[in-house]
Every structure is written in structure tokens, then in C-alpha cells.
Amino acid sequence: MLSSKVINESHGQDSSYFLGWQEYEKNPFHETLNPSGIVQMGLAENQLSFDLIESWLDDHPEVLGLKKNEESVFKHLALFQDYHGLPAFKDAMAKFMEKIRGSKVKFNANKMVLTAGSTSANETLMFCLANPGDAFLIPAPYYPGFDRDLKWRTGVEIVPIHCVSSNGYKITKEALEDAYERAHKLNLNVKGVLITNPSNPLGTSTTRGELDLLLTFTSAKKIHMVSDEIYSGTVFDSPEFTSVLEVAKDKNMDLDEKIHVVYSLSKDLGLPGFRVGLIYSNNEKVVSAATKMSSFGLISSQTQHLLANLLSDERFTTKYLEVNRKRLRERRDRLVSGLKKAGIGCLKSNGGLFCWVDLRHLLKSNTFEAEHSLWTKIVCEVGLNISPGSSCHSDEPGWFRVCFANMSDQTLEVAMDRVHGFVEAMVMNTNHGKQKRTMWDSRRRSLINKWVSKLSSVQCESER
């Protein structure tokens, strides 16, 4: 006999968000080895600025060699470390987070809890703030992984705050009150509101007005306010990023024990494999309990040592944030421009590693069944793994999250060629069935041959 966690399907793995990944893993695109494979555009990963980090590592070999002032620190790092973390690392993280926020917010390392990534941070907060059956309100569309991270082991429920495309998905007082009332009609005890800022999947930063509204709402309801700010350093366009802590300070709520922030280096530095996250809170009981819970998912001492040195280099972090934002903006523009040429629009974005793409005009009907059909075709026939809006709990069929920072310029070009070919085939073919599929297959083979030929030409030039 196994536990209910093992035998039920509450993990959310059957979501199209995860199913798209599974299809990609069966047939991953490679520029030369598998040019007809599926291009991964469902992964919010930042690979655009690895060269900056690798250059810093080349200039500081002593850090990877586990040395400090030419003395080995191997034994110190290898032996037992308590779950509070290395002071030097926490201080460096605090200064880095302050820099991202333009020094408008100060961070106290003693109010910081280190976790193995933001997934662990968010789940730990749920354990600290809510009991099984309690609920958090989250603006929808929202990150599909929250159905796993916040709910699976904690038993916490999610009630969507319905946001709509007609006003750019802004959070309104009416939407907040509606979500709160719906939760109570379901006999759910609302413990708080959780947002991602900038939004995943929208790629838009939460405005100061929205943050003010949220803090006013949560304060009036005497519930918690959680702001997941793991994309804070990716804001590359106006309006600039505003932290919930900055608005709380302006409202004289900066010491409020019901305001909590989640952060990670997975997106801003592109280091998801390092498993570095944290919780920041003014609530001493939350910090104490979360610190004890963090023993189940610690950051290795070696990782903390490396990043403490890297983040303490003020010159490097200043340059990195500036260059990374510039590259993200340029890559966003390339994606938006490529989609526009195919007659496809996007929600105007200013941050994150993705765009919220409008494919409503390609649906056969205004239904989520039609959205699923279109998504299946895009993944299996066009060879692009993107995330359908339904997996993000969108109320409106036809929107998709498309990631742009986890690939090379050349791979993005392949993806845009495929999009153009697909839309062209849909427009030109009024007939259904085999003829339509044959024309698209022919178009796709032509694009693949064009790409292979282009690669061969580049390789020949380099060999000369």
C-alpha cells in the first residue's frame, strides 16, 4: 500500500506545460545532428550572458580552486555547515538584490532564509503561512509550476484572480474582491495573495499602482502578501522594476510581518542548476521556521563560496546587469519582429525571458479544445514546444507563452522560419486533410534543407 501522494495525480505532471517538455525530450532539435527536431521554446532559461560569467571565472581561477588569499578553504567548505548559510554569501546576495532595485530597498541578511531554488522557497513559505485546505489568491494567467510547487505537498489551494487581455492583464480591485468572494463560497480560508513580479507568463512588471492596491487589499483583509521576484533583474524596458518592498516602505509598511519576498539566481544570472533561492521576511517566526525547514534543501557550501566571490565583485555585477538587460531587450525585439512578419502579435512586455503571444486568429473556434488542437499541431508538426495559455490558467483561449532566451540566434531563426511556414500554409490552404498536411510537410522539409545548407556554408567559410 502506497501513500496518497504516490497514487494520485495532484502533482500536475499531466499539464500540457509538462507534456510539451516530454515531447521535446523525445526529439530535441540540434543544429547539425537533428535539424528537424523540436525547438525548446517552453523553457524559461537565460543563456544569453554565460560568456560574462565564464570570463569572470577564467579571471578568478582561485575561486574554483577553493582558495582564499592563496590558502585552501576546501576543508572548511567540506565539513558540516549549519542551515543558516555562509555569512559572506548572504551579505553578497543582499547587496546584489539592493543593486537590482536601484538601492531603493535595503536587505538585512538576518531576515534571509537560503533555499535550494525558488521552488523550495515558495513551498516552504506555504508550509509556514497556511494549513492544508487554506488558499492563496494568484493573478491568472500564472506559472504552471505553481500547481506543483504550492499545492502538491502542502495541501494549499490556489484561487485565480481573473485578469483579462482587454486591459493588459492589470490587477484590479474588482478582480481581487471577486477572487476573495469565490474562495469563501468554496469554504476556503484565504491566507494571502502571491504574485510573480515581473509576471510569468506575461513578461510584464507589476506597476506601482497595482502593488499599492495589493498591499492595501492584503492589509485590509489581514492576510499575507508574497512577491516572487526571481525575474527582477531581467527588466529591460520601461517601466522599471518596482519591488513590493519599495512600495511597502513608501506606505510605512516596510516592517510589516505579513509581507514576504522570494528570490533566486536561476533567471537573472541563468543559474538554475546551482539551486540558489531565498525567502526574505520581517516575520521572525517565519524566518525561524523556514530556516529549520531549509535543512531539507540546502545550497552546497562550494556553490555559496563561488557565488559570494562573484557577487561581491561590484564592477562585474554592474556590467553583468547592464549587458544582460541589453541582450534580453534585443532578443525580445527579434522574437516580436519575427512574429509580426508572420502576422502574429504579442502583449507588450518589458521583462522576463518570454513573450505572451496572441494566436487567437489561428483557432478554429474560440474554445480551449481548439487551443489544444493548435498547440498539438505546433509541437508535433511545426516542431516548436510552446506553452498554451490553458496550462497557465488563462481565461481566454489562444494565448501562448513563448520563451526566447534559452537558444542561440541561429536556433531562433529556425523557429521563426517554421512559424512563417506554418502560418503561410494555414492561409494558403483552404482545403483540409491530406493535401493540407502534404503541403506543410513539403514546406517544412524545404526549411530544414535551407537550414542545413546555411550551416554547411558557415562551416565551409570557417574551414577556409
Phi, psi and omega in degrees: 000128182254165181288163179296331179297327183282319190268343179267176185245032184283354181295331181089011182293342181275004176293147178299337176300315179279326181296325177297321177298319181297320178294320179299316183295336177286334187210064185287139177294140169219136188305324181244321185280330181210068184292347178262004182286179182277128177277129182278103176241020179250009184248115180277078183234141182255105180248014188277343186231025177301326183299328180292318179290318180296325177294319178297319180296322177297325181279349182228061182298337181294334180291312177293334178278005178056050177235152176220123185053041177067007176255139180293135175247015183303310183298318180299318182282329184284333181280172186303134173240137178285172188277009176281340180090166180286126181306320181297323180289315181296321177296319180294320177297317180300315180293322179294318179294324176295319181297317179302324183267018176063028180060020177278347179229138176253145181240134178260118183301335180287345178259015186250134176241121181278139180222163178279072180092170181286335176302312178294322181297313181295318179294318180300319178298320179298317178299324182281328189259340188220159174255161176307131181096344173286166185230151169242140176269132182226129177300130178250142009291148177223165182305123183302331182293344178297331178297335176268308189297318187268335191250322197303307183264338185274333185080009178283145178259155176246130173244117183291141167267110188288114175248148190236155182290334185298335177243023179072025178063032177289146177279127181242161178298320181297320180293322178295312181295322179297316179296319180297318180291320179298321179298317181291326176295335177269008181061036179257134176274112183282121181258345180174180175242137176235131177234159166252129183223110359297161185288134165250109031250005192283331183075025180238142178276148179287130184286162178300322179297318178294319179295321177298316178299315181297316180292322176296317181295309183293326178294317180295324181274354182057046179237172185277152175239115180246126178243113177273109188246037184289345177257015187301325181275002180260002180291117190241001184213167180286150358285155181291164181291135175236122179280150175300331180290330177292316179292321177300322178296316180296331180266011182058035178244016188294345177252014181298128183280358179255011178249127185224145180237139174249139178217162180202158174264008184295325186258310184296319179258354180068040185238053181297331181289343179279345178054063181240114177217175178198160171245137174238128185206147174274354183274110184298323180292320177295315180298318181295312182292318181295325178296318177296318180293333183295346178297342178276353180201075184272158171271132183299148180297325179297316179297316179298319179299312181300310185287332176299319179290315182295312183288340178280349178276094185301321181296319180294311184296325177297312179295317182300310182299320180294311182291319182298316178298319179298316181293322178296318179297316179296321181290320175302316182297322179295318179294311182299318179295317180296319178292322180299322179296335178267007179081024183244132180256167179224154168296136179296124184241160178221010180193180180082188185239026188201166173236151177264105195259135185264105177247024183300327182288349179263357179284144176285334175206161183277065182222160176286339173295318178293323177298315180297321179297316178295317179299316179300318180295318181295320180287309190276329183255316180282330178084038176231122175269107175238165186256121180289151181301329180299327178291340178261011179063036174289143178277349188238118181295148171106358176260145183223143172271127181236119181273146186230355189254004184255022184212169178279167176301321182294320180291323176297323178297319176300314181300317180293323176300318180294320178298313180300315180296321181293312180295319178300317179295321180294322181287317185286330185263109175268343178278160179249180172078215192294321182299316180297315181295320181297318180295320178292318179300319179296316179299319182294318178299322179297318180295320180296315180298320178299318182292316179297319179297319180296318179297316181300320180296317179296319180295320180297319180298318182293328181288334178286000000 
